[in-house]
Tab-separated table of C-alpha atoms in Angstrom:
chain	number	residue	atom	x	y	z
A	116	MET	CA	6.469	5.731	25.692
A	117	SER	CA	9.040	3.933	27.838
A	118	SER	CA	7.433	0.541	27.226
A	119	LEU	CA	7.940	0.715	23.475
A	120	ARG	CA	10.543	-1.405	21.782
A	121	THR	CA	12.848	0.670	19.626
A	122	GLY	CA	15.016	-0.094	16.677
A	123	THR	CA	15.845	0.922	13.149
A	124	ALA	CA	12.557	1.882	11.481
A	125	LYS	CA	13.228	0.589	7.990
A	126	ALA	CA	10.378	1.409	5.624
A	127	ARG	CA	9.277	-1.723	3.835
A	128	MET	CA	6.260	-3.766	2.897
A	129	VAL	CA	5.253	-6.590	5.207
A	130	ASN	CA	3.902	-9.258	2.867
A	131	TRP	CA	0.441	-10.548	3.672
A	132	LYS	CA	0.285	-14.332	3.904
A	133	GLU	CA	-2.963	-16.246	3.742
A	134	THR	CA	-2.074	-17.953	7.003
A	135	PHE	CA	-1.912	-14.482	8.583
A	136	GLN	CA	1.370	-15.464	10.260
A	137	LEU	CA	3.445	-12.294	9.945
A	138	SER	CA	6.534	-12.787	12.070
A	139	GLU	CA	8.047	-9.582	10.686
A	140	ALA	CA	4.973	-7.546	11.605
A	141	SER	CA	5.238	-8.739	15.187
A	142	MET	CA	8.486	-6.820	15.504
A	143	CYS	CA	6.642	-3.484	15.556
A	144	ALA	CA	6.123	-1.510	18.746
A	145	VAL	CA	3.090	0.418	17.460
A	146	LEU	CA	0.545	-1.115	15.106
A	147	VAL	CA	-1.395	1.639	13.343
A	148	VAL	CA	-4.592	0.166	11.875
A	149	SER	CA	-5.972	2.293	9.054
A	150	PRO	CA	-9.362	1.697	7.422
A	151	HIS	CA	-8.252	2.806	3.952
A	152	LEU	CA	-5.053	3.451	2.021
A	153	ASP	CA	-4.548	7.044	3.212
A	154	ASP	CA	-6.498	7.440	6.469
A	155	ALA	CA	-3.616	6.921	8.907
A	156	VAL	CA	-1.305	9.286	7.032
A	157	LEU	CA	-3.966	11.989	6.674
A	158	SER	CA	-4.996	11.779	10.320
A	159	ALA	CA	-1.833	10.870	12.232
A	160	GLY	CA	1.035	11.112	9.743
A	161	ALA	CA	2.991	13.758	11.636
A	162	THR	CA	2.768	11.800	14.884
A	163	ILE	CA	3.852	8.623	13.108
A	164	ALA	CA	6.849	10.553	11.761
A	165	ALA	CA	7.633	11.709	15.299
A	166	LEU	CA	7.508	8.112	16.545
A	167	THR	CA	9.795	6.704	13.866
A	168	GLY	CA	12.088	9.691	14.324
A	169	GLN	CA	12.629	8.453	17.883
A	170	GLY	CA	13.499	4.979	16.603
A	171	VAL	CA	10.115	3.407	17.376
A	172	ASP	CA	9.115	0.607	15.005
A	173	VAL	CA	5.747	1.376	13.433
A	174	THR	CA	3.660	-0.735	11.068
A	175	VAL	CA	0.746	0.888	9.256
A	176	CYS	CA	-1.790	-1.861	8.599
A	177	THR	CA	-4.557	-0.999	6.124
A	178	VAL	CA	-7.665	-3.139	6.533
A	179	PHE	CA	-9.640	-2.441	3.355
A	180	ALA	CA	-6.843	-2.909	0.832
A	181	GLY	CA	-8.202	-5.946	-0.985
A	182	ALA	CA	-8.551	-5.921	-4.773
A	183	ALA	CA	-12.085	-6.516	-6.054
A	184	ALA	CA	-12.643	-8.191	-9.389
A	185	PRO	CA	-14.769	-6.389	-11.979
A	186	PRO	CA	-17.493	-5.792	-12.911
A	187	TYR	CA	-17.772	-2.913	-10.460
A	188	SER	CA	-20.898	-1.179	-9.235
A	189	GLU	CA	-21.888	2.085	-10.872
A	190	PHE	CA	-20.823	3.989	-7.761
A	191	ALA	CA	-17.406	2.285	-7.717
A	192	ARG	CA	-16.908	3.214	-11.378
A	193	GLN	CA	-17.858	6.810	-10.603
A	194	PHE	CA	-15.386	6.857	-7.725
A	195	HIS	CA	-12.617	5.506	-9.962
A	196	ALA	CA	-13.354	8.134	-12.607
A	197	MET	CA	-13.332	10.966	-10.073
A	198	CYS	CA	-9.948	9.806	-8.791
A	199	GLY	CA	-8.480	9.138	-12.224
A	200	LEU	CA	-8.342	5.393	-11.583
A	201	GLY	CA	-9.170	2.385	-13.726
A	202	ASP	CA	-9.624	-1.323	-13.102
A	203	ASP	CA	-6.222	-1.396	-11.370
A	204	ALA	CA	-7.448	1.120	-8.767
A	205	VAL	CA	-6.458	-0.857	-5.670
A	206	ALA	CA	-3.014	-1.769	-7.038
A	207	ARG	CA	-2.303	1.889	-7.752
A	208	ARG	CA	-3.537	2.956	-4.356
A	209	ARG	CA	-1.327	0.347	-2.671
A	210	GLU	CA	1.667	1.769	-4.525
A	211	GLU	CA	0.744	5.257	-3.332
A	212	ASP	CA	0.534	3.971	0.236
A	213	LEU	CA	3.929	2.273	0.090
A	214	GLU	CA	5.529	5.523	-1.011
A	215	ALA	CA	3.721	7.531	1.670
A	216	THR	CA	4.563	5.242	4.583
A	217	GLU	CA	8.174	5.037	3.434
A	218	ILE	CA	8.449	8.806	3.808
A	219	LEU	CA	7.181	8.469	7.380
A	220	GLY	CA	9.685	5.701	8.138
A	221	ALA	CA	7.007	3.057	8.769
A	222	ARG	CA	6.339	-0.415	7.441
A	223	SER	CA	3.192	-1.142	5.425
A	224	LEU	CA	0.849	-4.103	5.762
A	225	HIS	CA	-2.122	-4.435	3.399
A	226	LEU	CA	-4.960	-6.748	4.460
A	227	PRO	CA	-7.236	-8.341	1.833
A	228	PHE	CA	-10.643	-7.020	2.955
A	229	LEU	CA	-12.756	-5.151	0.409
A	230	ASP	CA	-13.583	-1.456	0.660
A	231	SER	CA	-17.305	-0.812	1.163
A	232	ILE	CA	-17.655	0.552	-2.386
A	233	TYR	CA	-16.772	-2.938	-3.649
A	234	ARG	CA	-18.553	-5.187	-1.152
A	235	GLN	CA	-21.904	-3.394	-0.815
A	236	ASP	CA	-23.816	-3.086	-4.082
A	237	GLU	CA	-26.561	-1.060	-2.448
A	238	ILE	CA	-24.181	1.844	-1.801
A	239	GLY	CA	-24.923	4.303	-4.575
A	240	SER	CA	-23.666	7.568	-3.130
A	241	PHE	CA	-21.154	8.990	-0.690
A	242	ALA	CA	-23.996	9.663	1.772
A	243	ALA	CA	-24.797	5.954	1.891
A	244	LEU	CA	-21.274	5.208	3.130
A	245	PHE	CA	-22.109	7.005	6.362
A	246	GLU	CA	-25.537	5.423	6.798
A	247	ALA	CA	-24.702	1.759	6.168
A	248	PRO	CA	-24.831	-0.526	9.231
A	249	THR	CA	-21.727	-2.240	10.522
A	250	ASP	CA	-21.227	-5.928	9.796
A	251	ALA	CA	-20.612	-8.009	12.933
A	252	VAL	CA	-19.222	-10.917	10.919
A	253	LEU	CA	-16.728	-8.651	9.166
A	254	VAL	CA	-15.691	-7.083	12.468
A	255	GLU	CA	-14.925	-10.572	13.799
A	256	GLN	CA	-12.990	-11.546	10.665
A	257	ILE	CA	-10.812	-8.432	10.878
A	258	ALA	CA	-10.170	-8.906	14.597
A	259	ARG	CA	-9.202	-12.521	13.954
A	260	ALA	CA	-6.866	-11.511	11.124
A	261	ILE	CA	-5.090	-8.996	13.359
A	262	HIS	CA	-4.853	-11.560	16.139
A	263	LYS	CA	-3.350	-14.214	13.855
A	264	SER	CA	-0.898	-11.689	12.465
A	265	PHE	CA	0.805	-11.324	15.808
A	266	GLY	CA	0.154	-14.513	17.717
A	267	ASP	CA	1.463	-13.963	21.226
A	268	ASP	CA	4.071	-11.331	20.293
A	269	TRP	CA	1.952	-8.200	20.475
A	270	PRO	CA	2.970	-4.610	19.808
A	271	ALA	CA	2.992	-2.277	22.788
A	272	GLU	CA	0.192	-0.118	21.374
A	273	LEU	CA	-2.678	-0.326	18.893
A	274	TRP	CA	-3.736	2.850	17.081
A	275	THR	CA	-6.793	3.325	14.922
A	276	CYS	CA	-9.458	5.843	13.950
A	277	ALA	CA	-12.078	7.260	16.301
A	278	ALA	CA	-14.572	6.929	13.417
A	279	LEU	CA	-15.577	10.574	13.627
A	280	GLY	CA	-17.785	11.205	10.630
A	281	ASP	CA	-19.319	7.704	10.856
A	282	HIS	CA	-17.954	6.204	7.635
A	283	VAL	CA	-18.978	2.544	7.805
A	284	ASP	CA	-15.450	1.238	7.158
A	285	HIS	CA	-14.087	3.442	9.935
A	286	ARG	CA	-16.716	2.188	12.377
A	287	ILE	CA	-15.965	-1.433	11.498
A	288	THR	CA	-12.217	-0.884	11.878
A	289	ARG	CA	-12.600	0.826	15.247
A	290	GLU	CA	-14.796	-1.983	16.572
A	291	ALA	CA	-12.398	-4.695	15.396
A	292	VAL	CA	-9.297	-3.014	16.823
A	293	ALA	CA	-11.051	-2.200	20.110
A	294	ARG	CA	-12.019	-5.860	20.421
A	295	VAL	CA	-8.401	-6.947	19.981
A	296	ALA	CA	-7.218	-4.331	22.481
A	297	ARG	CA	-9.718	-5.513	25.102
A	298	GLU	CA	-8.930	-9.193	24.597
A	299	HIS	CA	-5.187	-8.646	24.976
A	300	ASN	CA	-5.208	-5.725	27.417
A	301	LEU	CA	-3.341	-3.483	24.995
A	302	LYS	CA	-3.131	0.277	25.041
A	303	LEU	CA	-5.551	1.635	22.441
A	304	VAL	CA	-5.025	5.060	20.880
A	305	LEU	CA	-7.665	6.686	18.671
A	306	TRP	CA	-7.004	9.497	16.214
A	307	GLU	CA	-9.236	12.290	14.973
A	308	ASP	CA	-10.403	11.341	11.472
A	309	PHE	CA	-9.281	13.771	8.775
A	310	PRO	CA	-10.770	15.177	6.556
A	311	TYR	CA	-14.090	14.461	8.295
A	312	ALA	CA	-13.042	16.555	11.298
A	313	ALA	CA	-11.986	19.556	9.178
A	314	GLY	CA	-13.869	22.667	10.211
A	315	GLN	CA	-15.493	20.862	13.128
A	316	ALA	CA	-15.191	21.590	16.842
A	317	HIS	CA	-12.674	19.557	18.804
A	318	ALA	CA	-14.042	16.147	19.700
A	319	THR	CA	-13.129	14.281	22.883
A	320	VAL	CA	-13.276	10.501	22.880
A	321	GLY	CA	-10.919	9.805	25.771
A	322	GLN	CA	-7.944	11.168	27.658
A	323	PRO	CA	-5.197	12.775	25.550
A	324	ALA	CA	-2.734	10.098	24.497
A	325	THR	CA	0.913	10.325	25.465
A	326	VAL	CA	2.708	10.700	22.147
A	327	PRO	CA	5.889	12.436	20.963
A	328	ALA	CA	5.663	16.156	20.271
A	329	VAL	CA	5.060	17.042	16.633
A	330	THR	CA	7.468	19.556	15.121
A	331	PRO	CA	7.227	21.579	11.893
A	332	ALA	CA	9.624	19.042	10.362
A	333	HIS	CA	7.200	16.225	11.163
A	334	LEU	CA	4.348	18.189	9.623
A	335	GLN	CA	6.469	18.633	6.515
A	336	GLN	CA	7.027	14.882	6.373
A	337	LYS	CA	3.277	14.420	6.571
A	338	LEU	CA	2.718	16.854	3.692
A	339	GLU	CA	5.282	15.004	1.592
A	340	ALA	CA	3.592	11.694	2.412
A	341	VAL	CA	0.090	12.941	1.622
A	342	ALA	CA	1.372	14.177	-1.730
A	343	ARG	CA	2.003	10.522	-2.627
A	344	TYR	CA	-1.773	9.946	-2.731
A	345	PRO	CA	-2.668	11.882	-5.903
A	346	SER	CA	-5.747	9.753	-6.529
A	347	GLN	CA	-7.211	10.667	-3.139
A	348	LEU	CA	-6.583	14.395	-2.986
A	349	ALA	CA	-10.080	14.916	-4.388
A	350	MET	CA	-11.392	14.038	-0.933
A	351	LEU	CA	-9.941	17.287	0.433
A	352	TYR	CA	-11.858	19.521	-1.948
A	353	ASP	CA	-15.224	21.112	-2.486
A	354	PRO	CA	-16.914	18.588	-4.799
A	355	GLU	CA	-18.580	21.427	-6.702
A	356	ARG	CA	-15.326	22.582	-8.253
A	357	ASP	CA	-12.389	21.049	-10.024
A	358	TRP	CA	-10.103	19.879	-7.224
A	359	ARG	CA	-7.096	20.060	-9.544
A	360	ASP	CA	-7.322	23.856	-9.658
A	361	GLY	CA	-4.907	25.207	-7.080
A	362	MET	CA	-4.113	21.708	-5.848
A	363	GLU	CA	-0.622	22.578	-4.663
A	364	LEU	CA	-2.014	25.313	-2.406
A	365	ASP	CA	-5.380	24.038	-1.248
A	366	TRP	CA	-4.780	20.601	0.219
A	367	ARG	CA	-1.618	21.686	2.000
A	368	SER	CA	-3.370	24.743	3.402
A	369	GLU	CA	-6.271	22.550	4.523
A	370	LEU	CA	-3.973	20.243	6.466
A	371	LEU	CA	-1.839	23.001	7.956
A	372	ASN	CA	-4.844	25.088	8.969
A	373	HIS	CA	-6.397	22.067	10.639
A	374	ALA	CA	-3.157	21.359	12.512
A	375	ALA	CA	-2.965	25.005	13.606
A	376	GLU	CA	-6.499	24.779	15.006
A	377	ARG	CA	-5.325	21.740	16.998
A	378	GLY	CA	-2.341	23.547	18.472
A	379	GLY	CA	0.066	22.662	15.691
A	380	SER	CA	-0.404	18.945	16.092
A	381	GLU	CA	-2.868	16.075	15.658
A	382	LEU	CA	-5.494	14.911	18.139
A	383	LEU	CA	-5.071	11.427	19.576
A	384	TRP	CA	-6.745	9.934	22.609
A	385	GLN	CA	-6.228	6.889	24.790
A	386	ALA	CA	-9.488	4.987	24.610
A	387	ALA	CA	-11.351	4.323	27.836
A	388	THR	CA	-11.575	0.620	26.992
A	389	SER	CA	-7.803	0.167	27.252
A	390	GLN	CA	-5.600	-0.058	30.293
A	391	PRO	CA	-2.825	2.492	30.917
A	392	GLN	CA	0.602	1.136	30.030
């Protein structure tokens, strides 16, 4: 990690500007690109805490954080109801994300792209989210937005999901970030997608990434951060039962057990498409 710029990792929101010129975002050493408002924290939160604990500047950039105007599709309304959300769903989820990333010591950046449940009317079930094709135009738009955010002052590393589980938004995010990494010869780190990887055998999508060691204290920070996403904790539960029953035990146990299966840490890989730094 010797190439990373370090500094005081003040947790704050980096305001999105329609010109995409984010001079403050360009100060980060690691740009963590998350598909949704919880994915980065669920999958790599402890490692992010370890980075910021070493004084590394980290910005968590969420791609699909745009607010859709009603009326919503039937599936979107069902999703809101399951999560206890209303028409202000995205605003509430952004607030959750700000609180979570603050606990990890990272900045937050919310991009204006719409989650698949808002932009694809044909999606009528969770299964459809994993079967939908990627959108080449959207991939290009996201890559361009990331590029314009930083201009020529790039972070040392780009992190994003490996898209294990094949959620369409994860696949689109991975493709967009990989494109930016290739174009600018940046180190690209991919994380194991949680909760999709829970209970699954270890995947391998590249060489193990060089990241700071995760300690029990970092895992505790992650648990505290995940707790700031009350609307999304349903995703960690058996859908056949009330996820609120035993909530304080179950989701924490799920995360800790998964970490224990991974040697007490999180799985991250350096993608083959990037050059060693």
